[in-house]
Coordinates of C-alpha atoms and ligand atoms in Angstrom, one line a residue:
T272 CA -61.9 3.1 30.0
G273 CA -58.3 2.2 29.2
L274 CA -59.2 -1.4 28.5
F275 CA -58.5 -1.4 24.7
F276 CA -55.3 -3.1 23.6
Q277 CA -54.4 -3.1 19.9
A278 CA -53.8 -6.6 18.4
Q279 CA -50.3 -6.7 17.0
P280 CA -49.3 -7.7 13.5
Q281 CA -48.5 -11.4 13.2
L282 CA -45.7 -12.9 11.2
K283 CA -47.1 -16.0 9.5
N284 CA -45.3 -18.5 7.4
P285 CA -43.6 -16.1 4.9
F286 CA -43.6 -18.7 2.2
L287 CA -47.3 -19.4 2.4
E288 CA -48.0 -15.6 2.7
D289 CA -46.2 -14.8 -0.5
P290 CA -48.4 -16.0 -3.5
L291 CA -46.0 -14.4 -6.0
L292 CA -43.1 -16.5 -4.8
G293 CA -45.2 -19.6 -5.1
R294 CA -46.5 -18.7 -8.5
Y295 CA -43.0 -17.8 -9.8
L296 CA -41.6 -21.1 -8.7
R297 CA -44.6 -23.1 -9.9
R298 CA -44.2 -21.5 -13.3
H299 CA -40.5 -22.0 -13.8
L300 CA -39.1 -24.7 -11.5
P301 CA -38.7 -28.3 -12.8
H302 CA -38.2 -30.0 -9.3
Q303 CA -41.1 -28.3 -7.7
Q304 CA -42.2 -30.7 -5.1
A305 CA -38.9 -30.9 -3.3
V306 CA -38.3 -27.2 -3.4
F307 CA -41.9 -26.4 -2.3
S308 CA -41.6 -28.8 0.7
D309 CA -38.2 -27.3 1.7
L310 CA -39.5 -23.7 1.5
Q311 CA -42.7 -24.4 3.3
A312 CA -41.0 -26.2 6.2
F313 CA -38.4 -23.5 6.4
G314 CA -41.1 -20.8 6.3
E315 CA -42.7 -22.5 9.3
R316 CA -39.5 -22.5 11.2
I317 CA -38.9 -18.9 10.5
S318 CA -42.3 -17.8 11.9
D319 CA -42.2 -20.3 14.8
E320 CA -38.7 -19.8 16.1
V321 CA -36.1 -18.1 13.9
D322 CA -37.7 -14.7 13.9
A323 CA -37.4 -14.6 17.7
W324 CA -33.7 -15.5 17.4
G325 CA -33.2 -12.6 15.0
R326 CA -34.8 -10.2 17.5
E327 CA -32.5 -11.6 20.2
C328 CA -29.5 -10.8 18.0
E329 CA -30.7 -7.2 17.8
V330 CA -31.3 -6.7 21.6
N331 CA -28.1 -8.7 22.6
P332 CA -25.5 -7.3 20.1
P333 CA -21.9 -8.4 19.9
R334 CA -19.3 -6.9 22.2
L335 CA -15.5 -6.9 22.2
V336 CA -13.5 -8.2 25.1
P337 CA -10.0 -7.0 24.2
F338 CA -8.1 -8.3 27.3
D339 CA -8.3 -11.2 29.7
P340 CA -8.5 -10.4 33.4
W341 CA -4.7 -10.5 33.6
G342 CA -4.2 -8.0 30.9
R343 CA -3.3 -10.4 28.1
R344 CA -4.7 -9.4 24.7
V345 CA -7.4 -11.9 23.6
D346 CA -9.7 -9.8 21.3
H347 CA -12.8 -12.0 21.9
I348 CA -15.9 -10.9 20.0
V349 CA -18.7 -12.2 22.2
T350 CA -21.8 -12.9 20.2
S351 CA -25.3 -13.9 21.4
P352 CA -26.4 -17.6 21.6
A353 CA -29.0 -16.7 18.9
W354 CA -26.2 -15.5 16.5
Q355 CA -24.5 -18.9 17.0
R356 CA -27.7 -20.8 16.4
M357 CA -28.0 -18.9 13.1
K358 CA -24.7 -20.4 12.0
E359 CA -25.9 -23.9 12.8
L360 CA -29.2 -23.3 11.1
S361 CA -27.5 -21.8 8.0
A362 CA -25.4 -25.0 7.6
S363 CA -28.2 -27.5 8.2
E364 CA -30.6 -25.6 5.9
G365 CA -27.9 -25.5 3.2
L366 CA -28.3 -21.7 2.8
V367 CA -24.9 -21.6 1.0
A368 CA -24.6 -25.3 0.0
I369 CA -27.8 -25.3 -2.2
G370 CA -26.0 -23.0 -4.6
Y371 CA -23.1 -25.5 -5.0
E372 CA -24.9 -28.9 -4.7
R373 CA -26.9 -27.8 -7.7
S374 CA -29.6 -30.5 -7.2
C375 CA -32.0 -28.3 -9.2
G376 CA -29.5 -27.8 -12.0
E377 CA -29.6 -24.3 -13.5
W378 CA -32.5 -23.4 -11.0
S379 CA -30.4 -24.0 -7.9
R380 CA -29.6 -20.4 -7.4
V381 CA -33.3 -19.5 -7.6
H382 CA -34.0 -22.2 -5.0
Q383 CA -31.2 -20.8 -2.7
M384 CA -32.1 -17.2 -3.1
S385 CA -35.8 -18.0 -2.5
K386 CA -34.8 -19.5 0.8
L387 CA -32.6 -16.6 1.7
F388 CA -35.5 -14.2 0.7
L389 CA -37.7 -15.9 3.3
Y390 CA -34.9 -15.9 5.9
S391 CA -33.3 -12.5 5.5
P392 CA -35.6 -10.2 7.6
S393 CA -35.6 -12.8 10.5
S394 CA -31.9 -13.7 10.3
G395 CA -30.5 -11.1 12.6
L396 CA -28.3 -10.1 9.6
F397 CA -26.7 -13.5 9.5
T398 CA -27.3 -13.2 5.8
C399 CA -24.3 -10.8 5.8
P400 CA -21.7 -13.5 6.6
L401 CA -23.6 -15.9 4.4
A402 CA -23.3 -13.5 1.4
M403 CA -19.6 -13.2 1.9
T404 CA -19.3 -17.0 2.5
D405 CA -21.1 -17.7 -0.8
G406 CA -18.9 -15.1 -2.6
A407 CA -15.7 -16.6 -1.2
A408 CA -16.8 -20.1 -2.3
K409 CA -17.5 -18.8 -5.7
V410 CA -14.1 -17.1 -6.0
I411 CA -12.3 -20.2 -4.7
Q412 CA -14.2 -22.4 -7.1
S413 CA -13.5 -20.2 -10.1
L414 CA -9.7 -19.7 -9.5
G415 CA -7.3 -22.6 -9.4
V416 CA -6.3 -22.6 -5.7
P417 CA -3.7 -24.2 -3.4
P418 CA -4.8 -27.3 -1.5
A419 CA -5.0 -25.4 1.8
V420 CA -7.6 -23.2 0.3
D421 CA -9.4 -26.0 -1.5
S422 CA -10.3 -27.6 1.9
A423 CA -11.8 -24.2 3.0
Y424 CA -14.1 -24.4 0.0
R425 CA -15.6 -27.7 1.3
R426 CA -16.2 -26.1 4.7
L427 CA -17.9 -23.0 3.2
T428 CA -20.3 -25.2 1.2
S429 CA -20.9 -27.8 3.9
R430 CA -24.3 -28.7 5.5
D431 CA -22.6 -30.0 8.6
P432 CA -22.7 -27.4 11.4
E433 CA -19.5 -28.8 12.9
R434 CA -17.6 -28.3 9.6
F435 CA -19.3 -25.2 8.3
W436 CA -17.2 -22.0 8.0
T437 CA -18.1 -18.5 7.3
S438 CA -15.9 -16.0 5.4
G439 CA -15.1 -12.3 5.6
Q440 CA -14.5 -10.0 2.7
W441 CA -11.9 -7.4 3.8
M442 CA -11.5 -4.8 1.1
T443 CA -12.0 -1.4 2.7
E444 CA -9.2 0.6 4.2
R445 CA -9.1 4.0 5.6
R446 CA -8.2 5.7 2.4
G447 CA -11.1 4.3 0.4
G448 CA -13.7 1.7 0.1
S449 CA -15.0 2.6 -3.4
D450 CA -11.5 3.3 -4.9
V451 CA -10.0 0.0 -3.6
A452 CA -7.0 0.3 -5.9
A453 CA -5.9 3.7 -4.4
G454 CA -7.1 2.7 -0.9
T455 CA -5.2 -0.5 -0.4
E456 CA -2.0 0.0 1.6
T457 CA -1.8 -3.5 3.0
L458 CA 1.6 -5.1 2.3
A459 CA 2.3 -8.9 1.8
E460 CA 5.7 -10.1 2.8
P461 CA 6.7 -13.3 1.1
Q462 CA 7.8 -16.2 3.4
P463 CA 10.4 -18.9 2.6
D464 CA 7.6 -21.6 2.5
G465 CA 5.7 -19.7 -0.3
S466 CA 3.1 -18.2 2.0
Y467 CA 2.8 -14.5 3.0
R468 CA 2.4 -12.3 6.1
L469 CA 0.0 -9.4 5.8
H470 CA 0.6 -6.0 7.4
G471 CA -2.1 -3.3 7.1
F472 CA -5.3 -1.9 8.5
K473 CA -8.8 -3.0 7.4
W474 CA -11.2 -0.2 8.3
F475 CA -14.5 -2.1 7.9
T476 CA -14.7 -5.9 8.4
S477 CA -18.2 -7.3 8.9
A478 CA -19.1 -10.5 10.6
T479 CA -15.6 -10.4 12.1
D480 CA -16.2 -13.6 13.9
A481 CA -15.7 -15.4 10.5
D482 CA -13.4 -18.4 10.2
M483 CA -11.5 -17.1 7.2
T484 CA -11.4 -14.2 4.8
L485 CA -10.5 -13.1 1.4
T486 CA -8.5 -9.8 1.3
L487 CA -6.3 -7.6 -0.9
G488 CA -2.7 -6.6 -0.5
R489 CA 0.5 -5.7 -2.4
V490 CA 3.4 -8.1 -2.5
V491 CA 6.6 -6.5 -1.5
G492 CA 9.3 -7.2 -4.1
R493 CA 12.8 -8.6 -3.2
D494 CA 14.2 -5.1 -3.7
G495 CA 11.5 -3.7 -1.4
S496 CA 9.4 -2.3 -4.3
I497 CA 5.7 -2.1 -3.9
P498 CA 3.5 -2.6 -7.1
P499 CA 1.1 0.3 -7.6
G500 CA -2.4 0.7 -8.8
S501 CA -5.2 -1.9 -9.4
R502 CA -2.8 -4.3 -11.1
G503 CA -0.5 -4.2 -8.2
L504 CA -3.2 -5.8 -5.9
S505 CA -3.1 -9.5 -5.2
L506 CA -5.9 -11.5 -3.6
F507 CA -5.2 -13.4 -0.4
Y508 CA -6.8 -16.2 1.6
A509 CA -6.3 -16.1 5.4
E510 CA -7.7 -18.2 8.2
V511 CA -8.7 -16.5 11.5
R512 CA -6.9 -18.6 14.1
R513 CA -5.9 -18.4 17.7
D514 CA -2.5 -19.4 19.1
P515 CA -2.3 -21.8 22.1
Q516 CA -2.5 -18.7 24.5
G517 CA -5.9 -17.8 22.9
R518 CA -4.5 -14.8 21.1
L519 CA -5.6 -14.1 17.5
E520 CA -2.7 -14.9 15.1
G521 CA -1.6 -11.7 13.3
I522 CA -4.7 -9.7 14.0
E523 CA -5.6 -7.1 16.6
V524 CA -9.2 -6.0 16.8
Q525 CA -8.9 -2.2 17.2
R526 CA -12.6 -1.7 18.1
L527 CA -16.1 -2.6 17.0
K528 CA -17.9 0.0 15.0
D529 CA -20.8 1.9 16.6
K530 CA -23.4 1.7 13.7
L531 CA -26.8 3.1 12.8
G532 CA -28.0 -0.4 12.0
T533 CA -26.7 -3.9 11.4
R534 CA -26.1 -3.9 15.1
Q535 CA -26.8 -7.6 15.3
M536 CA -23.4 -8.4 13.8
P537 CA -19.9 -7.3 14.6
T538 CA -18.1 -4.9 12.2
A539 CA -14.6 -4.3 13.3
E540 CA -11.5 -2.3 12.5
L541 CA -8.6 -4.7 12.3
L542 CA -4.9 -4.2 12.5
L543 CA -3.2 -6.9 10.4
D544 CA 0.1 -7.5 12.1
G545 CA 1.7 -10.4 10.2
L546 CA -1.4 -12.3 9.4
P547 CA -0.4 -15.6 7.7
A548 CA -2.0 -15.8 4.3
H549 CA -1.9 -17.6 0.9
R550 CA -1.9 -15.8 -2.3
V551 CA -4.8 -16.9 -4.6
S552 CA -4.2 -14.5 -7.4
E553 CA -1.2 -12.7 -8.5
G554 CA -1.9 -9.1 -9.4
R555 CA -5.4 -8.4 -10.9
G556 CA -6.8 -8.5 -7.3
V557 CA -9.9 -6.5 -8.1
A558 CA -10.7 -8.6 -11.2
S559 CA -10.1 -11.8 -9.1
I560 CA -12.6 -10.7 -6.4
A561 CA -15.1 -9.5 -9.0
N562 CA -16.9 -12.9 -8.8
M563 CA -17.4 -12.3 -5.1
L564 CA -18.8 -8.9 -5.8
T565 CA -21.3 -10.3 -8.2
V566 CA -22.6 -12.9 -5.6
T567 CA -22.6 -10.5 -2.7
R568 CA -24.4 -7.8 -4.7
I569 CA -27.1 -10.4 -5.6
H570 CA -27.4 -11.3 -1.9
N571 CA -27.7 -7.6 -1.1
S572 CA -30.6 -7.4 -3.5
V573 CA -32.3 -10.4 -2.0
A574 CA -32.1 -8.6 1.4
A575 CA -33.6 -5.5 -0.1
A576 CA -36.5 -7.3 -1.8
A577 CA -37.0 -9.4 1.4
A578 CA -37.2 -6.3 3.6
M579 CA -39.8 -4.8 1.3
R580 CA -41.8 -8.0 1.3
R581 CA -41.7 -8.4 5.0
V582 CA -42.8 -4.9 5.8
V583 CA -45.7 -5.2 3.3
Q584 CA -46.7 -8.6 4.8
L585 CA -46.8 -7.1 8.3
A586 CA -48.6 -3.9 7.1
R587 CA -51.2 -5.8 5.3
D588 CA -51.8 -8.0 8.4
Y589 CA -52.0 -4.9 10.6
A590 CA -54.6 -3.3 8.2
T591 CA -56.9 -6.2 9.0
R592 CA -56.5 -5.6 12.8
R593 CA -56.4 -1.8 13.3
S594 CA -59.4 0.5 12.9
A595 CA -59.6 4.2 12.5
F596 CA -62.6 6.4 11.8
G597 CA -65.0 3.5 12.3
R598 CA -63.4 1.1 9.7
R599 CA -60.6 -1.3 9.5
L600 CA -57.5 0.3 7.8
Q601 CA -58.0 -2.2 5.0
D602 CA -61.3 -0.6 4.2
H603 CA -59.9 2.9 3.7
P604 CA -59.2 3.3 0.0
L605 CA -56.3 5.7 0.6
H606 CA -54.6 3.3 2.9
L607 CA -55.1 0.5 0.4
Q608 CA -53.5 2.7 -2.3
T609 CA -50.4 3.1 -0.1
L610 CA -50.2 -0.6 0.5
A611 CA -50.7 -1.3 -3.2
R612 CA -47.8 1.0 -4.2
M613 CA -45.5 -0.7 -1.7
E614 CA -46.7 -4.1 -3.1
V615 CA -45.8 -3.1 -6.6
E616 CA -42.3 -2.1 -5.6
A617 CA -41.8 -5.3 -3.6
R618 CA -43.0 -7.4 -6.5
A619 CA -40.7 -5.6 -9.0
A620 CA -37.7 -6.1 -6.8
F621 CA -38.5 -9.7 -6.3
L622 CA -38.9 -10.5 -10.0
L623 CA -35.6 -8.7 -10.9
V624 CA -33.8 -10.6 -8.1
M625 CA -35.2 -13.9 -9.4
E626 CA -34.2 -13.0 -13.0
V627 CA -30.6 -12.2 -12.0
S628 CA -30.4 -15.4 -9.8
R629 CA -31.7 -17.4 -12.7
L630 CA -29.0 -16.0 -15.0
L631 CA -26.3 -16.7 -12.4
G632 CA -27.6 -20.3 -12.2
R633 CA -27.4 -20.7 -15.9
E634 CA -23.9 -19.3 -16.0
E635 CA -22.7 -21.7 -13.3
T636 CA -24.2 -24.7 -14.9
G637 CA -22.7 -23.9 -18.3
V638 CA -26.0 -23.4 -20.1
A639 CA -25.8 -19.6 -20.4
S640 CA -25.9 -18.1 -23.8
P641 CA -23.7 -15.0 -24.6
L642 CA -26.9 -13.0 -24.1
D643 CA -27.4 -14.4 -20.7
R644 CA -23.9 -13.6 -19.7
H645 CA -24.1 -10.0 -20.9
L646 CA -27.4 -9.6 -19.1
L647 CA -25.9 -10.9 -15.8
R648 CA -23.0 -8.5 -16.0
L649 CA -25.3 -5.5 -16.8
L650 CA -28.2 -6.3 -14.5
T651 CA -26.3 -7.2 -11.3
P652 CA -25.2 -3.6 -10.5
V653 CA -28.5 -2.2 -11.8
L654 CA -30.4 -4.6 -9.5
K655 CA -28.3 -3.8 -6.5
L656 CA -28.4 -0.1 -6.8
Y657 CA -32.1 0.1 -7.6
S658 CA -33.4 -2.4 -5.0
A659 CA -31.3 -0.8 -2.2
K660 CA -32.8 2.6 -2.8
Q661 CA -36.3 1.2 -3.1
A662 CA -35.9 -0.8 0.1
V663 CA -35.3 2.4 2.1
A664 CA -38.3 4.1 0.6
V665 CA -40.6 1.2 0.9
V666 CA -39.6 0.2 4.4
S667 CA -39.9 3.8 5.5
E668 CA -43.4 4.0 4.0
G669 CA -44.1 0.7 5.7
L670 CA -43.3 2.0 9.1
E671 CA -45.7 4.9 8.6
S672 CA -48.5 2.4 8.0
F673 CA -48.3 1.3 11.6
G674 CA -48.7 4.9 12.8
G675 CA -46.7 5.7 15.9
Q676 CA -46.1 2.0 16.7
G677 CA -43.9 1.9 13.6
Y678 CA -41.5 4.2 15.4
M679 CA -41.3 2.1 18.6
E680 CA -38.1 0.2 19.1
D681 CA -39.6 -2.8 20.9
T682 CA -42.0 -3.6 18.0
G683 CA -38.8 -4.6 16.0
L684 CA -40.0 -2.4 13.1
P685 CA -37.4 0.5 13.3
G686 CA -34.6 -2.1 12.9
L687 CA -35.9 -2.9 9.5
L688 CA -35.4 0.7 8.4
R689 CA -32.0 1.0 10.0
D690 CA -30.8 -2.2 8.3
A691 CA -32.2 -1.1 4.9
Q692 CA -30.1 2.1 5.0
V693 CA -26.8 0.2 4.7
L694 CA -27.9 -1.7 1.5
S695 CA -27.1 1.2 -0.7
I696 CA -23.7 1.9 0.9
W697 CA -21.8 -1.4 1.3
E698 CA -21.0 -3.6 -1.7
G699 CA -20.7 -0.5 -3.9
T700 CA -22.5 2.8 -3.4
T701 CA -25.2 3.9 -5.9
N702 CA -22.9 6.2 -7.8
V703 CA -20.1 3.7 -7.9
L704 CA -22.4 1.0 -9.2
S705 CA -23.7 3.5 -11.8
L706 CA -20.2 3.8 -13.0
D707 CA -19.8 0.0 -13.0
V708 CA -22.8 -0.1 -15.4
L709 CA -20.9 2.3 -17.7
R710 CA -17.7 0.3 -17.3
C711 CA -19.4 -2.9 -18.5
V712 CA -21.1 -1.1 -21.4
A713 CA -17.9 0.5 -22.5
R714 CA -15.7 -2.6 -22.1
S715 CA -18.2 -4.8 -24.0
S716 CA -18.4 -2.1 -26.7
G717 CA -22.1 -1.8 -26.1
L718 CA -22.8 -5.6 -26.3
V719 CA -24.4 -5.7 -22.9
L720 CA -26.9 -3.0 -23.8
Q721 CA -27.6 -4.7 -27.1
A722 CA -28.4 -7.9 -25.1
Y723 CA -30.7 -5.9 -22.9
F724 CA -32.6 -4.3 -25.8
T725 CA -32.9 -7.7 -27.6
Q726 CA -34.3 -9.3 -24.5
T727 CA -36.7 -6.4 -23.7
Q728 CA -37.9 -6.3 -27.3
A729 CA -38.7 -10.0 -27.1
L730 CA -40.6 -9.5 -23.8
L731 CA -42.5 -6.5 -25.2
G732 CA -43.5 -8.6 -28.2
H733 CA -45.0 -11.1 -25.7
A734 CA -46.7 -8.3 -23.7
S735 CA -48.2 -6.7 -26.7
R736 CA -50.4 -9.7 -27.2
L737 CA -52.1 -8.8 -23.9
P738 CA -54.8 -6.3 -25.0
P739 CA -54.7 -3.7 -22.1
L740 CA -50.9 -3.4 -22.4
A741 CA -50.8 -2.8 -26.2
P742 CA -50.6 1.1 -26.2
A743 CA -47.9 1.3 -23.5
V744 CA -45.9 -1.5 -25.3
G745 CA -46.1 0.5 -28.6
A746 CA -44.6 3.6 -26.9
L747 CA -41.8 1.6 -25.3
E748 CA -41.0 -0.2 -28.6
G749 CA -40.5 3.2 -30.2
A750 CA -38.2 4.4 -27.5
L751 CA -36.3 1.1 -27.6
S752 CA -35.7 1.1 -31.4
A753 CA -34.3 4.7 -31.1
L754 CA -32.0 3.5 -28.3
G755 CA -31.1 0.5 -30.4
V756 CA -29.9 2.7 -33.3
F757 CA -27.8 4.7 -30.8
V758 CA -26.2 1.5 -29.4
E759 CA -25.3 0.2 -32.8
E760 CA -23.7 3.5 -33.7
A761 CA -21.9 3.6 -30.4
A762 CA -20.7 0.1 -30.6
A763 CA -19.0 0.9 -33.9
R764 CA -17.0 3.7 -32.3
P765 CA -14.2 3.6 -29.6
P766 CA -15.3 3.0 -26.0
S767 CA -14.5 6.6 -25.0
Y768 CA -17.4 7.8 -27.2
L769 CA -19.7 5.2 -25.7
E770 CA -18.6 6.1 -22.2
L771 CA -19.3 9.8 -22.7
A772 CA -22.5 9.3 -24.5
A773 CA -23.9 6.7 -22.0
Ligands
LIG1031 C1 -27.3 -8.9 3.5 C2 -26.4 -9.2 2.5 C3 -25.4 -8.1 2.2 C4 -24.2 -8.5 1.6 C5 -23.0 -8.5 2.6 C6 -22.3 -7.2 2.6 C7 -21.2 -7.1 3.7 C8 -20.4 -5.9 3.5 C9 -19.2 -6.1 2.6 C10 -18.6 -5.0 1.9 O1 -19.1 -3.9 1.7 S1 -17.2 -5.5 1.2 C11 -16.6 -4.2 0.3 C12 -17.3 -4.0 -1.0 N1 -16.6 -3.1 -1.8 C13 -17.0 -2.7 -3.0 O2 -18.0 -3.2 -3.5 C14 -16.1 -1.8 -3.7 C15 -16.8 -0.7 -4.5 N2 -16.0 -0.3 -5.6 C16 -16.1 -0.8 -6.8 O3 -16.9 -1.7 -7.1 C17 -15.2 -0.2 -7.9 O4 -15.9 -0.1 -9.1 C18 -13.9 -1.1 -8.1 C19 -13.1 -1.3 -6.8 C20 -14.3 -2.5 -8.7 C21 -13.1 -0.3 -9.1 O5 -11.8 -0.8 -9.1 P1 -10.7 -0.3 -10.2 O6 -9.4 -1.1 -10.0 O7 -10.7 1.1 -10.3 O8 -11.5 -0.9 -11.5 P2 -11.0 -1.2 -12.9 O9 -9.6 -0.9 -13.2 O10 -12.0 -0.6 -13.8 O11 -11.2 -2.8 -13.0 C22 -10.2 -3.7 -12.5 C23 -10.6 -5.0 -13.1 O12 -11.8 -5.5 -12.4 C24 -11.1 -5.0 -14.6 O13 -10.7 -6.2 -15.2 P3 -9.4 -6.4 -16.1 O14 -8.2 -6.2 -15.2 O15 -9.5 -7.8 -16.7 O16 -9.5 -5.3 -17.2 C25 -12.6 -4.9 -14.5 O17 -13.2 -5.3 -15.7 C26 -12.8 -5.8 -13.3 N3 -14.1 -5.5 -12.7 C27 -14.4 -4.4 -11.9 N4 -15.6 -4.4 -11.5 C28 -16.2 -5.6 -11.9 C29 -15.2 -6.2 -12.7 N5 -15.4 -7.4 -13.3 C30 -16.6 -8.0 -13.1 N6 -17.6 -7.4 -12.4 C31 -17.4 -6.2 -11.8 N7 -18.4 -5.7 -11.1
LIG1032 P1 -16.1 6.6 -0.3 O1 -15.5 5.8 -1.3 O2 -15.3 7.7 0.3 O3 -17.5 7.3 -0.9 C1 -18.0 8.5 -0.4 C2 -19.0 9.1 -1.4 O4 -18.4 9.4 -2.6 C3 -20.2 8.1 -1.7 O5 -21.4 8.7 -1.8 C4 -19.8 7.5 -3.1 O6 -20.9 7.2 -3.9 C5 -19.1 8.8 -3.7 N1 -18.1 8.4 -4.7 C6 -17.0 7.7 -4.6 N2 -16.4 7.6 -5.8 C7 -17.1 8.2 -6.7 C8 -17.1 8.5 -8.1 N3 -16.0 8.0 -8.8 N4 -18.0 9.2 -8.7 C9 -19.1 9.6 -8.0 N5 -19.2 9.4 -6.7 C10 -18.3 8.8 -6.0 N6 -16.1 -3.2 3.6 C11 -15.4 -4.3 3.5 O7 -14.5 -4.4 2.8 N7 -15.8 -5.4 4.2 C12 -16.8 -5.4 5.1 O8 -17.1 -6.4 5.7 C13 -17.6 -4.2 5.2 N8 -18.6 -4.1 6.1 C14 -19.3 -2.9 6.2 C15 -20.3 -2.8 7.1 C16 -21.0 -1.6 7.3 C17 -22.1 -1.5 8.3 C18 -20.7 -0.5 6.4 C19 -21.4 0.8 6.6 C20 -19.6 -0.6 5.5 C21 -18.9 -1.8 5.4 N9 -17.9 -1.9 4.5 C22 -17.2 -3.1 4.4 C23 -17.4 -0.7 3.8 C24 -18.2 -0.4 2.6 O9 -18.0 -1.3 1.5 C25 -17.6 1.0 2.1 O10 -18.0 1.9 3.1 C26 -18.2 1.4 0.8 O11 -17.7 0.6 -0.2 C27 -17.9 2.9 0.5 O12 -16.6 3.2 0.7 P2 -16.1 4.5 1.5 O13 -16.8 4.3 2.9 O14 -14.7 4.6 1.5 O15 -16.8 5.7 0.8

């Protein structure tokens, strides 16, 4: 007795294990061969080595060394060798660069997000700095910027591990992370050379070992006045540098946060004490950083869809290895039903992520129609809020499908749930994103909803030609045309009516 040992679930090449991803790309992508080879080789690396690095990041989390042995302030954030390898890998695999090289034209974002989708659950949360790096590159590219900032853009989008930089996104202060306009107290003092010094306190700064950051502050006027509100916010670029004594220039790391999850990466509280910075947009700080929010929210959704896909892959594999009541789990119809429900959610999230990535790629390559642009604006917050909520539900269900082992820390499974929980909080909570949906409906006078209904109507027309779907399509078409009438009426009235009605 006591000689039975359960075979553990195996992570296989996540690209080859995901027929939907392969089918999606085969159906849509023009440069298939190169992308397929890239994803297949990367999938192999993930299962062979990268997944173990991700685990190492979790068990060897970052720590803060505030002082050197002689009491001098150094604020060193010590990260694991695996975390550092993730940075090199991210550069050499082009995990940000692919989106900017655009070798697949309008499909480049789909290529990039597919790669991140494979990487995310094995990345030790390195996808967090990558999201912010991508967002920062997008902001820099879209605003006309000073030369100092332009060279940062080349580093953020580099494939050379020696040159590659990551960026932070420091928006949240103690007073508020959702209400950034009311929350931001950071002041920017103009310097004689045209640069600024920032003074303030950033309450949440993730991946704090970044090389640069974008952040918000208020420029102090010559008369000492401080511009209020959202329009009083400017966007700043700052490099995280050390002086010759090894001390951070203009930054003190107050402490690292003690978090439920995302323990693999450092999240710090930072005192900005004269941080040298360049202003990249005057006033309209929130609007200027909106491009970053679009990109990071899509990355967040990639992480959500990927967490669902990973837990389903592992649960399916486990169902072929584990037996109960005389049969493999895969032969119990009720267990199969549970797996099937998870599969449906994982597929839905994946397809919506790909659709929004496709729209982003079209916008960036100048081929987006007005309808595409409206859909991108509307679907980004919808995708982020929905996929984040679903990730928590699906990953939680996924853990249960391993029975008690799903709760055991050293299986690596509980970390998936802890890391899913943050997805609905950062980058805009669910309610804040719901209000963002209303904001974009109201500010476009309903045009974004019109675009959505137009697109859905076209897709339903296509679906109604598939016989088993016809009755459901009929019912949905009825509901849509009623909503269409509402939107047309609403669009003809002032935004306040639409805002209330929506
Ligand atoms: C694994 C991968 C994960 C990804 C990495 C995550 C790392 C963690 C990083 C963070 O969490 S960083 C902090 C993220 N913080 C947020 O997401 C803030 C959440 N709060 C909001 O999103 C609020 O809605 C917002 C701060 C934007 C509200 O600000 P305001 O100033 O009250 O908004 P207002 O006045 O309605 O809009 C100001 C301008 O911005 C307007 O433009 P105009 O000045 O031209 O009129 C808006 O149209 C524009 N705007 C706001 N949201 C926008 C937008 N434009 C485009 N897209 C949007 N989403
Ligand atoms: P609050 O804004 O106080 O929200 C509290 C609650 O009120 C939420 O449920 C919210 O939905 C609700 N609420 C707020 N406004 C409304 C409204 N108008 N209507 C209805 N409900 C509302 N921030 C950064 O800038 N950079 C980072 O790198 C970063 N990293 C993070 C890492 C982690 C692990 C975490 C947990 C957070 C990080 N954040 C970061 C902060 C994050 O973006 C904020 O916590 C988030 O935006 C919410 O802000 P808040 O904490 O101030 O919550």
